Short mmCIF file of C-alpha atoms and ligand atoms in Angstrom, two decimals:
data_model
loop_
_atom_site.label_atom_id
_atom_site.label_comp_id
_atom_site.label_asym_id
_atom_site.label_seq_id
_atom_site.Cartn_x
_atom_site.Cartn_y
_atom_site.Cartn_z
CA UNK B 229 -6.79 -7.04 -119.89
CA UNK B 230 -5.49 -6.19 -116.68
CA UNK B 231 -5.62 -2.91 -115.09
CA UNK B 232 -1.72 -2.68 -115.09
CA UNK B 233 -0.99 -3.75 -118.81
CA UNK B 234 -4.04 -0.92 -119.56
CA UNK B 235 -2.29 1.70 -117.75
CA UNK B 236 0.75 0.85 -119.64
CA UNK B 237 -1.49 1.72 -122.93
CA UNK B 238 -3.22 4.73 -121.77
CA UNK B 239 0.56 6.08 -120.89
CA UNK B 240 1.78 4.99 -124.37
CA UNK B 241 -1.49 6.63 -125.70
CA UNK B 242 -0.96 9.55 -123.61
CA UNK B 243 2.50 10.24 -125.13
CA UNK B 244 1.43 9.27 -128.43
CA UNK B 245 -0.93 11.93 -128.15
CA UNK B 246 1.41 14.65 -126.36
CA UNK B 247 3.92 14.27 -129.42
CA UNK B 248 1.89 13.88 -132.09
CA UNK B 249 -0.36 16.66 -131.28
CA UNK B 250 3.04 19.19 -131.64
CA UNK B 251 2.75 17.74 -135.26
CA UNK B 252 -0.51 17.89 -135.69
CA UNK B 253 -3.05 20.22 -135.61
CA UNK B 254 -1.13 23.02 -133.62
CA UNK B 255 -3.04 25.70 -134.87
CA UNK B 256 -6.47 23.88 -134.99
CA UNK B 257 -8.99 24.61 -132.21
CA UNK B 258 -11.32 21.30 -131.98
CA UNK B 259 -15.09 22.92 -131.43
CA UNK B 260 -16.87 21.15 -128.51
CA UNK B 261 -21.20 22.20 -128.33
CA UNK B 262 -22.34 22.28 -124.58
CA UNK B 263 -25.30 20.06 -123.84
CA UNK B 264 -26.94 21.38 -120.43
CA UNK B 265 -26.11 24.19 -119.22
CA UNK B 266 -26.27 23.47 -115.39
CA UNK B 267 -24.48 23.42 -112.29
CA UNK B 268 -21.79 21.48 -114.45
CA UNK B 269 -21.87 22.62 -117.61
CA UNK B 270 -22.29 26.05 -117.30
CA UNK B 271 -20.87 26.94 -113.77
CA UNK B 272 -17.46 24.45 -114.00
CA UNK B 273 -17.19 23.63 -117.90
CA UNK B 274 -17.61 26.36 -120.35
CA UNK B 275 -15.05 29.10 -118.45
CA UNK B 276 -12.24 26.20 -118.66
CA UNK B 277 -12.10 26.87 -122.45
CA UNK B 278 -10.55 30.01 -121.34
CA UNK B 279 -7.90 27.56 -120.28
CA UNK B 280 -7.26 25.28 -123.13
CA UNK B 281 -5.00 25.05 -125.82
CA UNK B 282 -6.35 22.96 -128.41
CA UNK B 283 -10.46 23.24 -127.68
CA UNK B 284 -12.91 26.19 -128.26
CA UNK B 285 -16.47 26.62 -127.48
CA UNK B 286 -18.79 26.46 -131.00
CA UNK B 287 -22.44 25.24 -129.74
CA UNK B 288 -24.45 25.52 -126.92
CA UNK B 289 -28.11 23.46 -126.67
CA UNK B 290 -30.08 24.21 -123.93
CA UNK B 291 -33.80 23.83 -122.74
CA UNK B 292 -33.80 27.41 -122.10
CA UNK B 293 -33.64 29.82 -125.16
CA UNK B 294 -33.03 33.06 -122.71
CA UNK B 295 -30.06 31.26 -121.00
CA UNK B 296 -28.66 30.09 -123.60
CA UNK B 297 -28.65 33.36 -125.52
CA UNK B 298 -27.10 34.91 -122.72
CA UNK B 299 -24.36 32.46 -122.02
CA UNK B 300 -23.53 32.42 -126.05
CA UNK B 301 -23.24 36.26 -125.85
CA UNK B 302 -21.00 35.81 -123.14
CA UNK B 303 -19.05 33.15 -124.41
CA UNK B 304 -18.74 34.50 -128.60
CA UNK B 305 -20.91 31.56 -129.61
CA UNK B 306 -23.52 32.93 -132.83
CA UNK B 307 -27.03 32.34 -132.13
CA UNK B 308 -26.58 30.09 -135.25
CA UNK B 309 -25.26 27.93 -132.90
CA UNK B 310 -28.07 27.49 -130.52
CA UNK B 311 -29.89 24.13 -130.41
CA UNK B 312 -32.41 23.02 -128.09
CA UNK B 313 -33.15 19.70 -127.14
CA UNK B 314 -35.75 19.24 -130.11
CA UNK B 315 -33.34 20.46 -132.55
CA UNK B 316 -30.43 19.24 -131.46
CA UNK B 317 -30.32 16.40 -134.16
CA UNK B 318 -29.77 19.80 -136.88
CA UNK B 319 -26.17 19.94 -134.92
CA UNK B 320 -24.98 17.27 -138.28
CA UNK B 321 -24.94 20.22 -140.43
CA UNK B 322 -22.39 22.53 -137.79
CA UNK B 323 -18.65 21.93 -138.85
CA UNK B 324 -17.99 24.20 -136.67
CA UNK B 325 -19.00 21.03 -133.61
CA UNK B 326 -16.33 18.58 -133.80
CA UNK B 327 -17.12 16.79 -130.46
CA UNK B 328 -20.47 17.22 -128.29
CA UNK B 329 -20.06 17.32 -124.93
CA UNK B 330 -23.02 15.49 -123.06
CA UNK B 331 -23.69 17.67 -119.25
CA UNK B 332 -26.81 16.24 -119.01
CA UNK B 333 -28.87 14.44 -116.08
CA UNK B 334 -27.46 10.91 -115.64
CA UNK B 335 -30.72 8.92 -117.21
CA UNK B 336 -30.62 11.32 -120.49
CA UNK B 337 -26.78 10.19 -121.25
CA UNK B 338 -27.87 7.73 -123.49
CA UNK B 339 -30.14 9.55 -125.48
CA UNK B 340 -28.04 12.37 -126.25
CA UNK B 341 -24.54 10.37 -126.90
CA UNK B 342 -26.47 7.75 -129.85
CA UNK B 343 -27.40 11.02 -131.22
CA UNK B 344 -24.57 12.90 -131.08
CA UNK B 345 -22.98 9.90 -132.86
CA UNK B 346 -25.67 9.95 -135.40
CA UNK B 347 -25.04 13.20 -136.03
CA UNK B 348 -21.82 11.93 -136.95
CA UNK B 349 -19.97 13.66 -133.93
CA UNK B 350 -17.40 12.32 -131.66
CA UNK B 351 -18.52 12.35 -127.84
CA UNK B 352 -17.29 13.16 -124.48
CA UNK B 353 -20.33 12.60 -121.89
CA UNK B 354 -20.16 13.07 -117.84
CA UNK B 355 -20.09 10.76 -115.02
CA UNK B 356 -22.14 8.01 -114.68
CA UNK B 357 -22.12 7.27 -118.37
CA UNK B 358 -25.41 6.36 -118.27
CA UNK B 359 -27.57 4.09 -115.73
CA UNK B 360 -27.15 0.73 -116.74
CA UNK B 361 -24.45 -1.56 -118.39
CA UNK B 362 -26.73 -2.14 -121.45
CA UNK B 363 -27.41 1.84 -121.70
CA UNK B 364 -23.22 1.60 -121.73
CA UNK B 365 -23.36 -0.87 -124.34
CA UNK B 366 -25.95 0.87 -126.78
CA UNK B 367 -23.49 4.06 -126.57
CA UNK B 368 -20.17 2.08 -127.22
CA UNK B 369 -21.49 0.54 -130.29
CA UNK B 370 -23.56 4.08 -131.66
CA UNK B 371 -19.96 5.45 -131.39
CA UNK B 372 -17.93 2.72 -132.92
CA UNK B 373 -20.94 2.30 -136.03
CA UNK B 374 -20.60 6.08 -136.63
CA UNK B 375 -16.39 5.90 -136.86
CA UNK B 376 -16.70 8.32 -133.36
CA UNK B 377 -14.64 8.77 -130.20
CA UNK B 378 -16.13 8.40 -126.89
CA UNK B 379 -14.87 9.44 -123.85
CA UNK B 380 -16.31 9.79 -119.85
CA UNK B 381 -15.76 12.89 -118.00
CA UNK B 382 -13.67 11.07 -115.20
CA UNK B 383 -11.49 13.70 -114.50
CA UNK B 384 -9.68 12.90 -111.40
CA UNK B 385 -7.20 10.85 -114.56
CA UNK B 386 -6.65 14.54 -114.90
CA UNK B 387 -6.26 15.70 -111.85
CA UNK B 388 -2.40 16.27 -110.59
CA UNK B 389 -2.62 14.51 -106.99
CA UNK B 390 -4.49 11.30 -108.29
CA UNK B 391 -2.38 11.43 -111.42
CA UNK B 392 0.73 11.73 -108.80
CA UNK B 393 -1.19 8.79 -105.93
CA UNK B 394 -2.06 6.39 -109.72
CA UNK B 395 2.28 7.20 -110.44
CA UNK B 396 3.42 5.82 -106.56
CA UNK B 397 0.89 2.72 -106.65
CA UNK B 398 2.00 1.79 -109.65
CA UNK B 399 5.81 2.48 -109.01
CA UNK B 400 5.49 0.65 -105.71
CA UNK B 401 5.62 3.19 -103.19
CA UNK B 402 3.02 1.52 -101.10
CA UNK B 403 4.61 -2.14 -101.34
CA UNK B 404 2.06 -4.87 -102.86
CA UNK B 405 -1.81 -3.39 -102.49
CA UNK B 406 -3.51 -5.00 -99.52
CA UNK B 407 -6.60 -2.51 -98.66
CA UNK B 408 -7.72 0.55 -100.41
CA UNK B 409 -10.67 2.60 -98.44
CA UNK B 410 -12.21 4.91 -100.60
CA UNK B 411 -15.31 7.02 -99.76
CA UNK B 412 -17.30 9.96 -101.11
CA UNK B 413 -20.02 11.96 -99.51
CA UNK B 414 -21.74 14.97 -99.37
CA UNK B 415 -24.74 16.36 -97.41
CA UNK B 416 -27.70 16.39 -100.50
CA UNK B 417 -30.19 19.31 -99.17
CA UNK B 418 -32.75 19.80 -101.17
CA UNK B 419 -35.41 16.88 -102.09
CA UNK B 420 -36.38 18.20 -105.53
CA UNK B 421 -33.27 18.03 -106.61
CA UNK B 422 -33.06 15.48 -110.01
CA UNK B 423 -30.34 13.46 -108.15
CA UNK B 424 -32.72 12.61 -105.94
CA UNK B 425 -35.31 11.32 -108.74
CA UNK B 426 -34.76 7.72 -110.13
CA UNK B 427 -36.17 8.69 -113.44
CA UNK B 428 -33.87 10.99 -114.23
CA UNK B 429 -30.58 9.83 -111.88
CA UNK B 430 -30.84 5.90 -111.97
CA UNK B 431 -30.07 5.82 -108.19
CA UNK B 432 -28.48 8.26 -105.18
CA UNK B 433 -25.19 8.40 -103.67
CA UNK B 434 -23.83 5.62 -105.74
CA UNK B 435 -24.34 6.77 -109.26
CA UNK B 436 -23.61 10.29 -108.58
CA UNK B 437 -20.42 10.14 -106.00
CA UNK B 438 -20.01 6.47 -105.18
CA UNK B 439 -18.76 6.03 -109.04
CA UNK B 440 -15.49 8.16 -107.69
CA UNK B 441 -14.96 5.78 -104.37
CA UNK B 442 -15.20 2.83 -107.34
CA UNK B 443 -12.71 4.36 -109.82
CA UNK B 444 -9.94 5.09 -107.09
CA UNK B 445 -10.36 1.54 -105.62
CA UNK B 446 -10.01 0.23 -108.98
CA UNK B 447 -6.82 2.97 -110.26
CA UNK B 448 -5.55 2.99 -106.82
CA UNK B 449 -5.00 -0.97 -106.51
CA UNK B 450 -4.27 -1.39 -110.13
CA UNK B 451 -6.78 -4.22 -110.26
CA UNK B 452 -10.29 -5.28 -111.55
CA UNK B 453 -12.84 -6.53 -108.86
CA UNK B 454 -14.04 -10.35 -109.13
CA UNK B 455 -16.60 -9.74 -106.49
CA UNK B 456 -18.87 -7.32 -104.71
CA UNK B 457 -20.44 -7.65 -101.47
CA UNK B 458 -22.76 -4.38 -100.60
CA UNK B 459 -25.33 -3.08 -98.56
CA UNK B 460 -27.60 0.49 -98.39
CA UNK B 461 -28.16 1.87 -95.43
CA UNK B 462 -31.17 4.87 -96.37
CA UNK B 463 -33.71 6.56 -94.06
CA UNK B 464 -36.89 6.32 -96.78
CA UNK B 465 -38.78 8.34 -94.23
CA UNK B 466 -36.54 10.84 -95.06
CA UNK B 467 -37.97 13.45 -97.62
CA UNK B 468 -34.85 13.28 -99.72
CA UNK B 469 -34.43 9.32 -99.84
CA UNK B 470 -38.45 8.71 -100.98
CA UNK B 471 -36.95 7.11 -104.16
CA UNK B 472 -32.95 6.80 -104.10
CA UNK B 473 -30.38 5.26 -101.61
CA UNK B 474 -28.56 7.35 -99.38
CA UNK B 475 -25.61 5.35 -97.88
CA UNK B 476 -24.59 2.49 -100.13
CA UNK B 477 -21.06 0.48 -98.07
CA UNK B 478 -19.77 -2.07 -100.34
CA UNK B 479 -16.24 -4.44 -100.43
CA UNK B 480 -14.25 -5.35 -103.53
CA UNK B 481 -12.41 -8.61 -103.76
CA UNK B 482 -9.65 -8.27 -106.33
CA UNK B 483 -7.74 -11.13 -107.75
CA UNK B 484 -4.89 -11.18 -105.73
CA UNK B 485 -6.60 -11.30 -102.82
CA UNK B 486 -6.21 -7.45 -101.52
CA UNK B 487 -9.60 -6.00 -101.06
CA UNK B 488 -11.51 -2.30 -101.56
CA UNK B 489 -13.89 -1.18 -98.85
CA UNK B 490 -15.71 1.47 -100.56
CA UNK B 491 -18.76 4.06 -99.44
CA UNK B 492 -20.91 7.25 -101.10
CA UNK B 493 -23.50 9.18 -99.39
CA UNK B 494 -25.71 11.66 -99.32
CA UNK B 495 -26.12 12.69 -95.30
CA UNK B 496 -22.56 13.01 -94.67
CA UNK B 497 -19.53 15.06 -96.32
CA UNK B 498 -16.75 13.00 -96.81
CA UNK B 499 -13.99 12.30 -99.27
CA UNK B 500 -10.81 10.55 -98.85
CA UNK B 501 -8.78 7.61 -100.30
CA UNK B 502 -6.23 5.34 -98.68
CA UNK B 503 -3.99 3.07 -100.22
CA UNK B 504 -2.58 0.08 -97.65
CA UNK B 505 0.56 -1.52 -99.09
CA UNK B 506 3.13 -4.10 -97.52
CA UNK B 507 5.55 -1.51 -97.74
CA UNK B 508 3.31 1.40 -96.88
CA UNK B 509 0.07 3.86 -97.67
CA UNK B 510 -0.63 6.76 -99.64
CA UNK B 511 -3.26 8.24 -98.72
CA UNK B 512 -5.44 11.32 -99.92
CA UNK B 513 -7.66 13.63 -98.31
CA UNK B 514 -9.90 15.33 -99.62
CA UNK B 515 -8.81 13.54 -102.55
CA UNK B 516 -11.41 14.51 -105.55
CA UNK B 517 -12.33 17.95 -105.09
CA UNK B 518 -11.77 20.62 -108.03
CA UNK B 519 -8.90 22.09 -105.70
CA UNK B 520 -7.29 21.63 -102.41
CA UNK B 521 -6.32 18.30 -102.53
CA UNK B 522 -3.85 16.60 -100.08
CA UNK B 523 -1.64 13.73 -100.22
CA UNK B 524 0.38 11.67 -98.00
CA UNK B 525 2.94 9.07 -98.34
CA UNK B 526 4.37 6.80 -95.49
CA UNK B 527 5.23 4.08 -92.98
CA UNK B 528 4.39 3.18 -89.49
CA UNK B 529 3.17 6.81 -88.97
CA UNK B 530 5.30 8.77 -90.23
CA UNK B 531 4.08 10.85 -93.06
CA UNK B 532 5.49 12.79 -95.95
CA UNK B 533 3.26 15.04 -97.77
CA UNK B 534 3.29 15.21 -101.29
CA UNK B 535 3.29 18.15 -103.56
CA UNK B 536 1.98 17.36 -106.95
CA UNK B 537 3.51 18.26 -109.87
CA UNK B 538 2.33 21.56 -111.10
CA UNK B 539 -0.09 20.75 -114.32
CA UNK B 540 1.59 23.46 -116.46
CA UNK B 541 1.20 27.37 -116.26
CA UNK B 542 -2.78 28.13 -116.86
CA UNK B 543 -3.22 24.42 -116.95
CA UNK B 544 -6.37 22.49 -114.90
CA UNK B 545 -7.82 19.49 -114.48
CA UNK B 546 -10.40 20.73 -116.86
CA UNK B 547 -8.76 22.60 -119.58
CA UNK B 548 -6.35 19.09 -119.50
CA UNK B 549 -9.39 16.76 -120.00
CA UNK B 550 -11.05 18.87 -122.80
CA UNK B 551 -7.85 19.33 -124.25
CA UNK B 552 -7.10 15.45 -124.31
CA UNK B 553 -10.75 14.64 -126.34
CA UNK B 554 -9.53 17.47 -128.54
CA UNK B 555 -6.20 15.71 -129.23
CA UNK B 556 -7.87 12.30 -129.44
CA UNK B 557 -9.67 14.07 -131.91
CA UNK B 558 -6.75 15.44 -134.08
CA UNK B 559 -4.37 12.62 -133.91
CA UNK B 560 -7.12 9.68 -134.01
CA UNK B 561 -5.97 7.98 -130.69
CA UNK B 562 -8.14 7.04 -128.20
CA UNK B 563 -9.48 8.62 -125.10
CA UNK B 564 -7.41 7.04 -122.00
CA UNK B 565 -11.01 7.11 -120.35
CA UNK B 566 -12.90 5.73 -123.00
CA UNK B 567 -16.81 4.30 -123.34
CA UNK B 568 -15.23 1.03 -122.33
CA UNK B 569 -14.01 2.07 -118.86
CA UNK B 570 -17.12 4.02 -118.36
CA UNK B 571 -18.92 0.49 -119.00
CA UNK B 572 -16.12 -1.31 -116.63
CA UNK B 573 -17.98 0.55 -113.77
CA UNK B 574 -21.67 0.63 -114.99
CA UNK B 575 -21.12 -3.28 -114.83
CA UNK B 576 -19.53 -3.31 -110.96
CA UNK B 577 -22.64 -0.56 -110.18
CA UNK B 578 -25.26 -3.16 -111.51
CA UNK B 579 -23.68 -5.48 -109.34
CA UNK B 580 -23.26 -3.50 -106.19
CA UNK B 581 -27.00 -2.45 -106.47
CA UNK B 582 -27.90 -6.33 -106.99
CA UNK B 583 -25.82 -7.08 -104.16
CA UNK B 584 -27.52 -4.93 -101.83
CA UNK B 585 -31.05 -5.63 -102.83
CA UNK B 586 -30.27 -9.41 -102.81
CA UNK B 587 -28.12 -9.36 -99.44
CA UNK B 588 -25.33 -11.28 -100.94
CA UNK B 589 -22.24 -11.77 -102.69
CA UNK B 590 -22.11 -10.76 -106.35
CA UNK B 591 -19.65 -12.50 -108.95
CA UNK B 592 -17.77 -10.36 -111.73
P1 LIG I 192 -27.64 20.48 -113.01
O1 LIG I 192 -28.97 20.11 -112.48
O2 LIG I 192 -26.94 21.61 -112.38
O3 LIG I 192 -27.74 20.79 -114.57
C1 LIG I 192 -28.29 19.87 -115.48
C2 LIG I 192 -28.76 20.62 -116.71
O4 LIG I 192 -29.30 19.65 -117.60
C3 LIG I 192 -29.87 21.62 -116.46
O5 LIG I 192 -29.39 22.88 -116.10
C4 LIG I 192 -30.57 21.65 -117.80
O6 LIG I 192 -29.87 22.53 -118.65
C5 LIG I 192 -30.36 20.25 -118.34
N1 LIG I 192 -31.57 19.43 -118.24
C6 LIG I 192 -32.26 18.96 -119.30
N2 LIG I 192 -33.34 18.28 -118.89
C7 LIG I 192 -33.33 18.33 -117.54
C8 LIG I 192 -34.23 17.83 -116.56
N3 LIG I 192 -35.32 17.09 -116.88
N4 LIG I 192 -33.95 18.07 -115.27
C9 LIG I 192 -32.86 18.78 -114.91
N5 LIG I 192 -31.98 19.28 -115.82
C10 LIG I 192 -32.22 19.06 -117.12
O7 LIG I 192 -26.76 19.16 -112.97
P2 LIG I 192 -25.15 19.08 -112.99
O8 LIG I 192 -24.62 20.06 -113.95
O9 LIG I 192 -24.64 19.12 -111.60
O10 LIG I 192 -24.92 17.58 -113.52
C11 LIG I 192 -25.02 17.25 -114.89
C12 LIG I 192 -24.16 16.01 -115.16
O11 LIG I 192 -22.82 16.32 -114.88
C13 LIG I 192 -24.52 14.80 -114.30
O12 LIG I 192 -24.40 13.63 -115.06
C14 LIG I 192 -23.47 14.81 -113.20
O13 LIG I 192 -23.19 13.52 -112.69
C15 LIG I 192 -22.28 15.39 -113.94
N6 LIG I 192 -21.37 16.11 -113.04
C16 LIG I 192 -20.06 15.80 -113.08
C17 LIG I 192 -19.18 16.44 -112.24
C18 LIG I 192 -17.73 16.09 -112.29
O14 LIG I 192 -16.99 16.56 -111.42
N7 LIG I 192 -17.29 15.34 -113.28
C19 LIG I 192 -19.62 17.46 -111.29
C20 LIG I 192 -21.03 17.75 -111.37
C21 LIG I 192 -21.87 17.09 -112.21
P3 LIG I 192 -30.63 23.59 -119.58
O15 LIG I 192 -31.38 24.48 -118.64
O16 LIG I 192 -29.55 24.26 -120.30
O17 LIG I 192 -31.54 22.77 -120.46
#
């Protein structure tokens, strides 16, 4: 299916959603358990319920019994609610967990979504959905045997600016998409950091910020690759980069002939996308961060900037994404980023890597 015709879908779904949820479920607080309760999880996640309308905060499961006691104190969960990572499984017998909520490092995804669904719970797990396309594959079907929803944490389809730069591409604002440049970065101090460990990330920059330069080129230009031509660029003497890439450079080829030239790494801070149309560009910079995004639209230089539409009083990116799994939830539709979109890019990262390693042009 084209990326056009699925937008059209998601929107339909999106609406679908929005209207049926006033019927539906208006009082009822879906119950979301916390797996990991990191940098993510814990620091950006669990305060946003503070924000939503139709999700609440029932579980937590954590490696760390004192942590997790504390944050469930905080946060009005019971200590009934508690699981660690070798009871987890128990979570089947909590109505009070409609959806579990997978924060976990990349290369434990897997694991923890097939059991969630086996649990008989639907699932919203974080970006990179898991480390391969297979893993992607395993997960999609453990959801679909078990009747669940799945959905990836991408939450710049969220986020107001890329929600407004996704509107204008697709309206035509830019003209007919010629070159998208989309790049992620950030400067990765410390070595014993699990990013930096294959085991437990699957790769470096790619997996953890290159999977954002990917999604915009593919939401920005409305199109799915056909090829990938890539190449890593990586200091290994480099205490950080023993195991994992740092710079990874790659170039899309999309069907109608417009191309994505697309980079994530970890020595550098950057993050910006560009759409270049034959009637224009909209560009965005920084365009993924939790706040302070900026947008431009324009022609031969001159530049309008764009003010997103507001995402509703008390409203973020956040509170809007756990709110949407909560209303996929209630009314039965689907996520508009499901397990299959999360496997779109698990696919094009298999390729990029093989790319890279093999120095040449990959085929979708
Ligand atoms: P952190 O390292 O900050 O937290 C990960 C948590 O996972 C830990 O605190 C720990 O929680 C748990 N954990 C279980 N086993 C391990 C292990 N072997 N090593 C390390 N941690 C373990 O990572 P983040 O929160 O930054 O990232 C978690 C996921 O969220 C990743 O997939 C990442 O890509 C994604 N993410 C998404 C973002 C987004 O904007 N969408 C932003 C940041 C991250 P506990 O102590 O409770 O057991």
């Amino acid at each position: 299916m084209s990326l056009a015709r699925r937008d059209i879908l998601m929107g339909a779904a999106a609406l679908a959603t929005a209207s049926s949820s006033r019927a539906v479920g208006q009082d009822r607080r879906v119950g979301f358990a916390i797996v990991g309760l990191g940098g993510y999880g814990l620091g950006v996640i669990i305060p946003q319920f503070a924000n939503c309308r139709h999700s609440r905060l029932t579980a937590l499961v954590s490696g760390d019994p004192a942590k997790a006691r504390t944050v469930a104190a905080r946060y009005g969960v019971p200590e009934r609610s508690i699981y660690s990572y070798e009871t987890f499984d128990r979570i089947r017998d909590n109505p009070d967990v409609d959806v579990v909520y997978v924060v976990l490092p990349n290369a434990m995804h897997a694991e923890y979504v097939v059991r969630a669904a086996k649990a008989r719970k639907h699932v919203l797990c974080e970006k990179p959905m898991a480390v391969s396309a297979a893993e992607c594959e395993t997960m999609i079907a453990a959801c679909k045997a078990a009747g669940r929803k799945l959905m990836i944490g991408y939450r710049c389809h969220f986020e107001p600016f890329n929600l407004e730069a996704m509107r204008l591409a697709r309206s035509g604002a830019a003209g007919r998409s010629r070159y998208v440049v989309s790049e992620h970065g950030f400067v990765q101090h410390d070595p014993s950091k699990w990013r930096l460990k294959t085991a437990l990330s699957g790769g470096g920059s790619l997996m953890d910020m290159g999977i954002y330069s990917l999604q915009a080129a593919r939401y920005m230009s409305g199109e799915e690759p056909v090829a990938v031509t890539a190449r890593a660029s990586t200091d290994r003497s480099d205490p950080r980069f023993h195991e994992v890439e740092d710079m990874m450079q790659w170039t899309l080829d999309f069907p109608s002939g417009a191309i994505g030239q697309c980079m994530s790494m970890y020595s550098a801070a950057q993050n910006h996308i560009l759409l270049m149309g034959d009637k224009g560009r909209i560009e965005l910079e920084p365009a993924t961060r939790y706040d302070g995004n900026h947008m431009w639209i324009g022609k031969d230089g001159r530049e309008q900037e764009i003010v997103a539409p507001p995402p509703g009083p008390g409203k973020t990116m956040f509170a809007g994404q756990l709110d949407h799994m909560a209303q996929c939830v209630l009314t039965g539709s689907e996520p508009i980023v499901s397990g299959e979109e999360g496997l779109r890019d698990m696919r094009i990262i298999d390729a990029i890597y093989r790319s890279a390693r093999e120095g040449r042009t990959v085929g979708l």
